[in-house]
Structures are given as structure tokens and as C-alpha cells.
Amino acid sequence: MKSIILIAPPSAGKGTISKMLCEKYHLPHISTGDLLRSAVENDDEQGNYIKQQMNLGKLVSDDIIISLVEKRILDNDCANGYILDGFPRNLTQLKKYESFLINENKDLGVNILLDISYEQAKGRILGRVSCPKCGTVYNIYTSDARPKVFGICDKCGSDLIRRSDDTEEVFKERYATYLNETKPVADYFKSQNRLHVVDSSIEISKVFEQIERILEKEND
Ligand code: AMP
């Protein structure tokens, strides 16, 4: 199966869609946000730098990200494809990633943009909670994404938490970073006719159906 790159503004549903894709297609989920959140737990100089950048809504240095992602892709479970959630996040990462793929004789895969307006994304951010154990993401303001029991993960029963960068102030900065740095990656794929745009403002199951149709065609 082809690998998948998910590009999206903050809170467009990238994490949730990645999890649904993993479950259906049994592909490993590579979330650079999650890789970085784990690195922050190492309370060392690099961990503190990453935490600071994330809490400011700014990107972490390309060198750190690229080495984390390349190392992960070389793991055996990624040999038959993977889902990239949050990478490449700017044109430098894209160029380095393309060179890496050429060296490894791998295909770029399917590029999908989850499209949502600024106002809709902002409305979602304040309702987002996630499970620190299994990574499932919920939204307390969205009927089809709410946990069954308030504050508890449906899947593993852990207490749900709010991300420290899910504030309105950090959201504004992350959205600006998206427009300035990440949207050019989508524009580049579009200029090459390699971008699938999916309306992500609707119910998550309908977003997923659009993606399933794209993947069926691409893997035909
Ligand atoms: P995410 O979980 O994808 O929303 O990412 C959360 C934060 O992690 C971002 O706001 C950035 O600070 C950082 N981050 C995630 N992916 C990348 C990346 N590819 N390059 C640089 N920083 C990243």
C-alpha cells in the first residue's frame, strides 16, 4: 500500500484520521507531534528546547525532525507503507524527505490536504482532549467525537488530557506557521497535480469516506 502524507492546519482532524487509517489499513502511524511530545519527556536540553517551541506554536528545528522521521521510517514495520502525520511541515523538510526517498528507493505516496477554515479550526481547538496512553483524540463540542464518559478514554479507560498548546493564543501562532510554512508544501504538491483536497469541516466519518475513495483509486 502507498504511504500517506496528511497535511492540515491545526485541529483539522489529522490525528483522528491517522488513527482511523491505521486501524483500517494496518499502516504504522508516524506523528511528528507525538514523537516530539515523547522527546520532551526526556527532561534534557533538547527536550526543553522542543517543549518551548511547541508551547510557542513554532516549528522545531528541521534537523531534529528529519533525523527522528528518517530513523522511524527505516524500522521494519514501515517497509510496506506508513502514515505521515505532521511531516513534511515546510519546504526544507520536503526537499530532504524527497532525497531520502530517492536514496531508499521509496515512493512519495499519496498526499492529502484536510481542508478547514480558520474559524472552524479555532472553534474546535478549545474542545480537543486526548488520551495520553493510546493517543485517541476526542472533541467535547462535536457530537460524533465526544467520549462516552466525560474525561475518560472510550478505548482504554485512561483519564483524558488537554494539550498544553491547545490555547487560543498558541492556536493563532500555529495557524500562522501553517500558512507561512506548511501551506507551501501543499501548494507544491498541487502544482504537480499530486494533491488530494478533502473537506475536513464535516462529520469525521464522512471525511474518512472521502479518503477511502482516494486510496482505493491510488492503490488500484
Ligand atoms: P501536531 O501534533 O502535528 O499538531 O504538532 C504539534 C507541534 O509539534 C507543532 O506545533 C510544532 O511545534 C511541532 N511539530 C510537529 N511536527 C513538526 C515538524 N514536522 N517540524 C517542526 N515542528 C513540528
XYZ file of C-alpha atoms and ligand atoms in Angstrom:
243
model
C 0.000 0.000 0.000
C 1.225 3.528 -0.802
C 2.343 5.716 2.099
C 0.150 8.660 3.017
C 1.117 12.242 3.834
C -1.549 14.171 5.736
C -1.251 17.955 5.577
C -3.583 20.098 7.630
C -3.963 23.286 9.630
C -4.074 22.754 13.417
C -7.177 20.896 14.664
C -8.378 19.810 11.206
C -8.580 16.195 12.428
C -5.172 14.936 11.260
C -4.540 12.815 14.386
C -8.024 11.267 14.407
C -7.964 10.474 10.692
C -4.483 8.951 11.051
C -5.732 6.630 13.784
C -8.726 5.573 11.620
C -6.397 4.926 8.680
C -4.067 2.826 10.864
C -6.956 0.705 12.091
C -8.371 0.118 8.629
C -5.182 -0.322 6.590
C -2.790 -1.558 9.332
C -0.152 1.009 8.454
C 2.144 2.455 11.148
C 1.263 5.991 12.229
C 4.222 8.395 12.311
C 3.103 11.541 14.111
C 5.946 14.036 14.444
C 3.928 15.847 17.127
C 3.775 12.596 19.159
C 7.475 11.830 18.542
C 8.285 15.309 19.860
C 5.947 15.010 22.852
C 7.828 11.813 23.812
C 11.181 13.577 23.349
C 10.007 16.318 25.758
C 9.675 13.696 28.496
C 13.499 13.335 28.478
C 13.861 16.490 30.570
C 17.255 17.362 28.926
C 18.456 20.366 26.894
C 16.908 19.143 23.641
C 13.660 18.172 25.410
C 13.382 21.640 26.952
C 14.018 23.327 23.596
C 11.318 21.191 21.913
C 8.834 21.949 24.690
C 9.485 25.669 24.371
C 8.953 25.670 20.585
C 5.765 23.616 20.847
C 4.324 25.851 23.547
C 5.018 28.890 21.352
C 3.308 27.247 18.358
C 6.573 27.358 16.404
C 8.281 24.613 14.436
C 11.073 22.539 15.954
C 14.372 22.591 14.011
C 14.381 20.673 10.738
C 17.482 18.653 11.699
C 15.819 17.203 14.820
C 12.616 16.340 12.947
C 14.289 14.858 9.896
C 16.513 12.560 11.916
C 13.529 11.384 14.039
C 11.391 10.688 10.956
C 14.087 9.005 8.862
C 15.056 6.736 11.753
C 11.410 5.743 12.250
C 10.782 5.062 8.541
C 13.720 2.662 8.456
C 12.029 0.467 11.099
C 10.844 -2.856 9.644
C 7.145 -2.179 10.210
C 7.313 0.765 7.756
C 8.567 -1.356 4.848
C 5.076 -1.651 3.314
C 3.952 1.920 3.820
C 3.149 4.324 6.676
C 1.077 7.356 7.530
C 2.939 10.633 7.975
C 1.014 12.945 10.279
C 2.631 16.369 10.599
C 5.568 15.928 8.228
C 6.848 17.466 5.973
C 5.900 20.723 7.649
C 7.915 23.087 5.414
C 9.711 23.100 2.064
C 13.117 22.283 3.584
C 11.712 19.137 5.209
C 10.016 18.223 1.937
C 13.221 18.517 -0.104
C 15.221 16.487 2.430
C 12.464 13.889 2.579
C 12.378 13.593 -1.208
C 16.160 12.980 -1.302
C 15.816 10.369 1.446
C 13.078 8.576 -0.537
C 15.228 8.544 -3.670
C 18.147 7.047 -1.702
C 15.897 4.423 -0.152
C 14.120 3.711 -3.442
C 10.730 4.549 -1.947
C 7.719 6.293 -3.458
C 6.357 9.655 -2.235
C 2.900 8.121 -1.891
C -0.456 9.869 -1.610
C -0.653 13.486 -0.440
C -3.874 14.585 1.227
C -4.816 18.060 2.449
C -7.501 18.180 5.176
C -9.167 21.458 4.353
C -10.865 23.529 7.059
C -11.355 27.283 7.520
C -9.585 29.332 10.187
C -12.834 29.941 12.106
C -13.844 26.271 12.106
C -10.376 25.166 13.216
C -10.365 27.753 16.017
C -13.800 26.596 17.173
C -12.537 23.029 17.509
C -9.321 23.712 19.350
C -10.874 24.531 22.702
C -12.847 21.257 22.761
C -9.969 18.933 21.996
C -8.894 16.350 24.593
C -6.797 13.248 24.038
C -5.720 10.037 25.686
C -2.073 10.108 26.856
C -1.960 6.296 26.780
C -3.460 5.180 23.430
C -3.464 8.560 21.638
C -7.188 8.622 20.788
C -8.357 12.201 20.186
C -11.841 13.454 21.209
C -13.706 16.724 20.913
C -16.153 17.583 23.664
C -18.041 20.036 21.403
C -18.560 17.623 18.483
C -21.328 15.028 18.869
C -19.550 12.258 16.919
C -16.166 12.820 18.574
C -17.194 13.134 22.242
C -16.039 10.447 24.761
C -18.934 8.332 26.106
C -17.971 9.202 29.690
C -16.717 12.753 30.276
C -12.948 12.845 30.765
C -12.404 9.089 30.189
C -10.985 7.350 27.104
C -13.570 5.029 25.458
C -10.835 2.694 24.245
C -8.544 2.190 27.254
C -10.257 3.892 30.214
C -7.401 6.365 30.920
C -8.041 9.961 32.066
C -8.158 12.324 29.084
C -5.884 15.363 28.991
C -5.809 18.703 27.161
C -2.648 19.522 25.172
C -0.683 22.412 26.651
C -0.522 24.063 23.183
C -4.321 23.992 22.703
C -4.950 27.583 23.751
C -6.367 30.330 21.539
C -3.114 32.296 21.655
C -0.936 29.327 20.633
C -3.541 28.323 18.035
C -3.160 31.716 16.301
C 0.609 31.265 16.132
C 0.293 27.667 14.910
C -2.161 28.736 12.224
C 0.217 31.487 11.056
C 3.031 28.910 10.984
C 0.768 26.675 8.900
C 0.077 29.445 6.355
C 3.702 30.577 6.102
C 5.497 27.239 6.237
C 3.239 24.243 5.639
C 0.739 25.526 3.080
C 3.631 25.983 0.573
C 4.167 22.192 0.806
C 0.517 21.649 -0.222
C 0.893 24.296 -2.969
C 3.956 22.483 -4.270
C 2.074 19.141 -4.469
C -0.832 20.947 -6.123
C 1.440 22.465 -8.764
C 2.497 18.908 -9.620
C -1.091 17.580 -9.658
C -0.209 15.396 -6.674
C -2.558 16.846 -4.071
C -5.941 15.488 -2.987
C -8.027 18.067 -1.131
C -10.593 16.711 1.329
C -13.274 18.812 3.046
C -12.493 18.312 6.731
C -15.186 20.599 8.133
C -17.827 17.839 8.042
C -18.535 14.799 10.235
C -15.357 12.731 10.712
C -16.892 9.537 9.262
C -17.685 11.462 6.036
C -14.144 12.865 5.896
C -12.862 9.318 6.215
C -15.110 8.092 3.386
C -13.617 10.730 1.055
C -10.130 9.482 1.942
C -11.075 5.830 1.463
C -12.215 6.630 -2.084
C -8.941 8.417 -2.846
C -6.887 5.496 -1.519
C -8.897 2.942 -3.470
C -8.114 4.789 -6.707
C -4.467 5.413 -5.852
C -3.823 1.779 -4.912
C -5.768 0.328 -7.829
P 0.994 18.427 15.827
O 0.787 17.387 16.867
O 1.251 17.851 14.466
O -0.113 19.443 15.828
O 2.336 19.216 16.224
C 2.448 19.900 17.460
C 3.692 20.777 17.446
O 4.873 19.961 17.280
C 3.762 21.796 16.321
O 3.038 22.990 16.626
C 5.274 22.029 16.238
O 5.721 22.843 17.315
C 5.835 20.638 16.474
N 5.985 19.871 15.209
C 5.232 18.792 14.796
N 5.655 18.329 13.607
C 6.690 19.127 13.247
C 7.549 19.171 12.105
N 7.416 18.301 11.086
N 8.511 20.128 12.067
C 8.683 21.003 13.092
N 7.900 21.029 14.184
C 6.911 20.103 14.277
